[in-house]
């Protein structure tokens, strides 16, 4: 990890932690460099809703003190991390991108936040999102949209668009998002960074403000697969505060499964899923073909497979997720915290508060979900969607009988223009068509940057694996990451303006066409 | 409870009281069909889904945390102690304990922090049991499931209800307290039977250790589903659910009222509307709260934040084994013990009420110890069900052997009945052993010799009365008892004096 970024700082999370733990770089200087980047970049990106400069500096000083005393501050020593603003932070505004939580200060830290602090990470701020994580462009934030660092006329994807843009622009090396139907992977693809949705239950949801509880999962954004794995290692593990939390054996995925060996996928059986390619734009389809070639070249056996059941995933998702949301969001009633719009009686106060506090997409989903759960409709909608969910899980299970991992597009398109889909919810929902199945099944999936379209916008390739299959997923993702280095690069984006060059940066100057050819 | 309530007389309607409805229609030929839903707060140390204290009567909003306040991002974690108590209740009610799951019951109300209640819906932990009542009838149990309690709202303003309140205060200490809801089959046919069911169920809940069964404090809350039909019909009429029944007395009154109301409607050709009704304790009547059409659509769906619950065999076996005797078995045991120890061939009927009281108050050990020590069962039951029961809380802490010793002193004539009661009252109020207390009160009874001497002295001092007594004027025995009492300053036992007189008379 020799590459240096801003002001001579190490750029990747792994390199920062290594350097801070060794005492060769101070956490304080790391955090100052990144706060400076935020000052420079964020006014034109709007990735952050809150910047915690003082907290981050105090945290950095504490890390430096530990190092000076010869103690180990932890695996993320001095690494600046941004949090999607639906993760509770004690005493710090946590808005979910909504007016309804105006003025509310959580009295507790989410479990992931506690784990980050315990690992020596520095929380530098809270990032923008579609309101209550409902959206695919971050345009549904009550506080205004986030812009794509590669092209400010385009969306960064969503709902974790702020976290994706923050990492892509070099303002932070790591960020956390939440993924209910693709909200980590799709913005990662749009912004050209790595975004991972872990197996449901591997990361505690305690302190994650719920959208759809059976689908929500917290996961990392990073500039490299190994950094994503490093962050996942820190945040995962059993939490007694979350009944759905799994007791995963504490293997260190970052070290074991992201080796620099070109043969790491040797012998793996990888399926290229037709349903995760059909209907994608040409540039995305072309990159998928190159990704398949690259994996073959690296020693995997790649075959095209069809899992027809995946065609029903989006429909099932848009019943189950709103149904759970309609219940999860009932508590924002003006009685206890957040916004209250006074009215003559209780019911009117509830209605007035919710009418003023929620944006149109949130209202749309609450209504959809309420309808889907209503007496007389439950079986036809929610009940059937749950059965589809089982069918999809079974179909995946059948595929994994003979395949180790699956590959497909993360999103059917690259980042679209601001405003292009705001008026057309259905076309916006279609943005999630490749990602929702993993949430329904509870499986892990990761988006890895893999080339660009003709406009220079990043393309993401998605790797899927069975439940708790993070190890094999990361091996395949690492192989794609290595292969992507020989593609025409991810455009400069924030990097040009920050002068940043990170590990995993593409080698410049390669022409299209060289890609994917066996070395 | 008072003599004007016909239900207070041994559970039987007062004789001579006409069963006439309000409108003058006779209730003859009609019967009530009643099913009860009983909510029971579990006595766990902590709440159902968080570590907050489960405690009644604390300063408002002191036993709260992000979880029981339903703050954004918080998640429930099931309390194993609550599950175990629910299993104890299910076992005691002869239910099947099954794999179960939790659902969300969605409706808006300010005392419910999440605006949904976590409850068991189509897969309750306890299914299909029964409860036998002391009169020999059996009431089926549909289910006994786990759910969380809500907070408590106080509405300020004239009405005391949410409509028209100037403002409302919410105390969330109760939010998330574990409840078990016990739903009976509609097997109950009268107000008396409903009261007997609720009383017996309360005894069982207390005996399992799951609840303190205090209706007045709301730790046991009863709703009644009431319909009426012609005797002999096997069809169910349209039912009304009656809420706000805060005592056994209210339960009985509300069912009686509701039965008369519905019979009046049906007898005059009308039809009963399915609705939820509120019992007004002061007016003694039920009033409509909401109709079937206004009923909430709770939009139940599986609670995604909790995993299914499947107690294994060893847990179930452990719970069953740790369950003590239930009230019916304890009553039977006391009756048998008393009958065996009685001189007579069978136990007097009046004693069965005393047995019920003793078991209800958990004073079994006192009676068992006394009877085992050779005390006559009627004395043991009387002292336990009357004098000890008057201070039940202290009595449950009384040393059974001290109680037996006291009754032994009374039976052996060392203490008169009056003295024995006074000693017992002292034992209950301040503790101590009966001999010491009796001595301190100067109650020590005369020895046999001293008593015989006192009687002889009384006889020789009153020769005329003695002659009349000898001639058969029995009432003069009381005269001599009085003389002896006077001479011994009350230390003599009246019965012993009479016995000695008889012996002297020959």
Short mmCIF file of N, CA and C in Angstrom, two decimals, chain A residues 46 49 84-86 93-104 127-134 138-144 209-210 329 332-333 337-340 353-363 366, chain B residues 72:
data_model
loop_
_atom_site.label_atom_id
_atom_site.label_comp_id
_atom_site.label_asym_id
_atom_site.label_seq_id
_atom_site.Cartn_x
_atom_site.Cartn_y
_atom_site.Cartn_z
N UNK A 46 -22.77 17.75 -2.08
CA UNK A 46 -23.81 17.57 -1.07
C UNK A 46 -23.95 16.10 -0.66
N UNK A 49 -24.80 15.41 5.25
CA UNK A 49 -25.83 16.20 5.94
C UNK A 49 -25.26 16.81 7.21
N UNK A 84 -24.12 6.62 6.70
CA UNK A 84 -25.42 6.99 6.13
C UNK A 84 -26.30 7.52 7.27
N UNK A 85 -27.06 8.54 7.00
CA UNK A 85 -27.76 9.21 8.10
C UNK A 85 -29.04 8.50 8.55
N UNK A 86 -29.06 7.18 8.39
CA UNK A 86 -30.11 6.38 9.04
C UNK A 86 -29.50 5.47 10.10
N UNK A 93 -27.57 14.64 15.25
CA UNK A 93 -28.78 14.52 14.43
C UNK A 93 -28.72 13.29 13.52
N UNK A 94 -29.82 12.57 13.46
CA UNK A 94 -29.93 11.38 12.62
C UNK A 94 -31.28 11.53 11.93
N UNK A 95 -31.24 11.92 10.66
CA UNK A 95 -32.46 12.44 10.03
C UNK A 95 -33.18 11.47 9.12
N UNK A 96 -32.51 10.45 8.61
CA UNK A 96 -33.09 9.60 7.58
C UNK A 96 -33.47 10.41 6.35
N UNK A 97 -32.89 11.59 6.21
CA UNK A 97 -33.22 12.43 5.06
C UNK A 97 -34.65 12.91 5.08
N UNK A 98 -35.23 13.00 6.29
CA UNK A 98 -36.65 13.32 6.42
C UNK A 98 -36.87 14.49 7.36
N UNK A 99 -37.90 15.28 7.06
CA UNK A 99 -38.31 16.35 7.97
C UNK A 99 -38.93 15.79 9.25
N UNK A 100 -39.42 14.56 9.17
CA UNK A 100 -40.21 14.05 10.30
C UNK A 100 -39.34 13.84 11.53
N UNK A 101 -38.02 13.66 11.33
CA UNK A 101 -37.14 13.44 12.48
C UNK A 101 -36.45 14.72 12.92
N UNK A 102 -36.97 15.85 12.43
CA UNK A 102 -36.41 17.14 12.76
C UNK A 102 -36.22 17.30 14.27
N UNK A 103 -35.01 17.65 14.65
CA UNK A 103 -34.75 17.96 16.06
C UNK A 103 -34.49 16.75 16.93
N UNK A 104 -34.61 15.56 16.37
CA UNK A 104 -34.42 14.37 17.21
C UNK A 104 -32.94 14.03 17.32
N UNK A 127 -24.13 10.97 6.07
CA UNK A 127 -24.32 11.22 4.63
C UNK A 127 -25.77 11.21 4.20
N UNK A 128 -25.98 11.86 3.08
CA UNK A 128 -27.30 12.06 2.52
C UNK A 128 -27.88 10.75 1.97
N UNK A 129 -29.20 10.70 1.90
CA UNK A 129 -29.88 9.48 1.45
C UNK A 129 -31.27 9.84 0.97
N UNK A 130 -31.85 8.94 0.18
CA UNK A 130 -33.27 9.07 -0.11
C UNK A 130 -34.01 8.92 1.21
N UNK A 131 -35.08 9.68 1.38
CA UNK A 131 -35.81 9.70 2.64
C UNK A 131 -36.16 8.28 3.08
N UNK A 132 -35.75 7.94 4.31
CA UNK A 132 -35.95 6.61 4.88
C UNK A 132 -35.43 5.49 3.96
N UNK A 133 -34.41 5.84 3.17
CA UNK A 133 -33.75 4.88 2.28
C UNK A 133 -34.66 4.41 1.15
N UNK A 134 -35.69 5.20 0.87
CA UNK A 134 -36.63 4.81 -0.18
C UNK A 134 -36.33 5.60 -1.45
N UNK A 138 -31.11 9.26 -4.54
CA UNK A 138 -30.85 10.25 -3.50
C UNK A 138 -31.53 11.58 -3.80
N UNK A 139 -32.43 11.57 -4.79
CA UNK A 139 -33.21 12.79 -5.05
C UNK A 139 -34.39 12.92 -4.08
N UNK A 140 -34.70 11.82 -3.36
CA UNK A 140 -35.83 11.88 -2.44
C UNK A 140 -35.45 12.41 -1.06
N UNK A 141 -34.23 12.90 -0.90
CA UNK A 141 -33.87 13.48 0.39
C UNK A 141 -34.62 14.80 0.60
N UNK A 142 -35.10 14.98 1.83
CA UNK A 142 -35.77 16.25 2.14
C UNK A 142 -34.79 17.41 2.16
N UNK A 143 -33.49 17.10 2.15
CA UNK A 143 -32.48 18.14 2.27
C UNK A 143 -31.75 18.39 0.95
N UNK A 144 -32.36 17.96 -0.15
CA UNK A 144 -31.77 18.20 -1.47
C UNK A 144 -30.91 17.02 -1.90
N UNK A 209 -32.11 2.74 11.44
CA UNK A 209 -33.53 3.10 11.42
C UNK A 209 -34.21 2.32 10.30
N UNK A 210 -35.19 1.53 10.72
CA UNK A 210 -35.73 0.50 9.82
C UNK A 210 -36.51 1.10 8.66
N UNK A 329 -42.81 2.79 9.93
CA UNK A 329 -42.88 4.25 9.94
C UNK A 329 -44.11 4.79 10.67
N UNK A 332 -43.74 7.46 13.66
CA UNK A 332 -43.50 8.90 13.45
C UNK A 332 -44.86 9.59 13.42
N UNK A 333 -45.41 9.77 14.62
CA UNK A 333 -46.79 10.23 14.74
C UNK A 333 -46.90 11.57 15.46
N UNK A 337 -41.38 12.34 19.58
CA UNK A 337 -40.13 12.98 19.15
C UNK A 337 -40.29 13.45 17.71
N UNK A 338 -39.31 14.22 17.29
CA UNK A 338 -39.33 14.69 15.91
C UNK A 338 -40.40 15.75 15.69
N UNK A 339 -40.80 15.86 14.45
CA UNK A 339 -41.75 16.91 14.06
C UNK A 339 -43.12 16.69 14.70
N UNK A 340 -43.74 17.79 15.15
CA UNK A 340 -45.16 17.74 15.50
C UNK A 340 -45.86 18.97 14.91
N UNK A 353 -48.99 16.00 11.07
CA UNK A 353 -47.56 15.78 11.25
C UNK A 353 -47.01 14.91 10.12
N UNK A 354 -47.71 13.84 9.83
CA UNK A 354 -47.24 12.91 8.81
C UNK A 354 -47.35 13.52 7.41
N UNK A 355 -48.39 14.33 7.21
CA UNK A 355 -48.55 14.99 5.91
C UNK A 355 -47.40 15.96 5.66
N UNK A 356 -47.00 16.66 6.72
CA UNK A 356 -45.94 17.66 6.56
C UNK A 356 -44.55 17.04 6.61
N UNK A 357 -44.42 15.94 7.36
CA UNK A 357 -43.09 15.41 7.64
C UNK A 357 -42.56 14.44 6.60
N UNK A 358 -43.44 13.73 5.91
CA UNK A 358 -43.00 12.73 4.93
C UNK A 358 -43.06 13.29 3.52
N UNK A 359 -42.10 12.90 2.70
CA UNK A 359 -42.11 13.27 1.29
C UNK A 359 -42.99 12.33 0.48
N UNK A 360 -43.17 12.67 -0.82
CA UNK A 360 -44.12 11.91 -1.64
C UNK A 360 -43.78 10.43 -1.80
N UNK A 361 -42.51 10.07 -1.94
CA UNK A 361 -42.18 8.66 -2.14
C UNK A 361 -42.47 7.85 -0.87
N UNK A 362 -42.16 8.42 0.27
CA UNK A 362 -42.44 7.73 1.54
C UNK A 362 -43.94 7.54 1.69
N UNK A 363 -44.71 8.57 1.40
CA UNK A 363 -46.17 8.45 1.49
C UNK A 363 -46.68 7.39 0.53
N UNK A 366 -45.94 4.00 2.05
CA UNK A 366 -46.78 3.70 3.21
C UNK A 366 -48.18 3.30 2.73
N UNK B 72 -36.51 5.10 17.00
CA UNK B 72 -36.01 4.66 15.70
C UNK B 72 -34.73 3.85 15.86
#
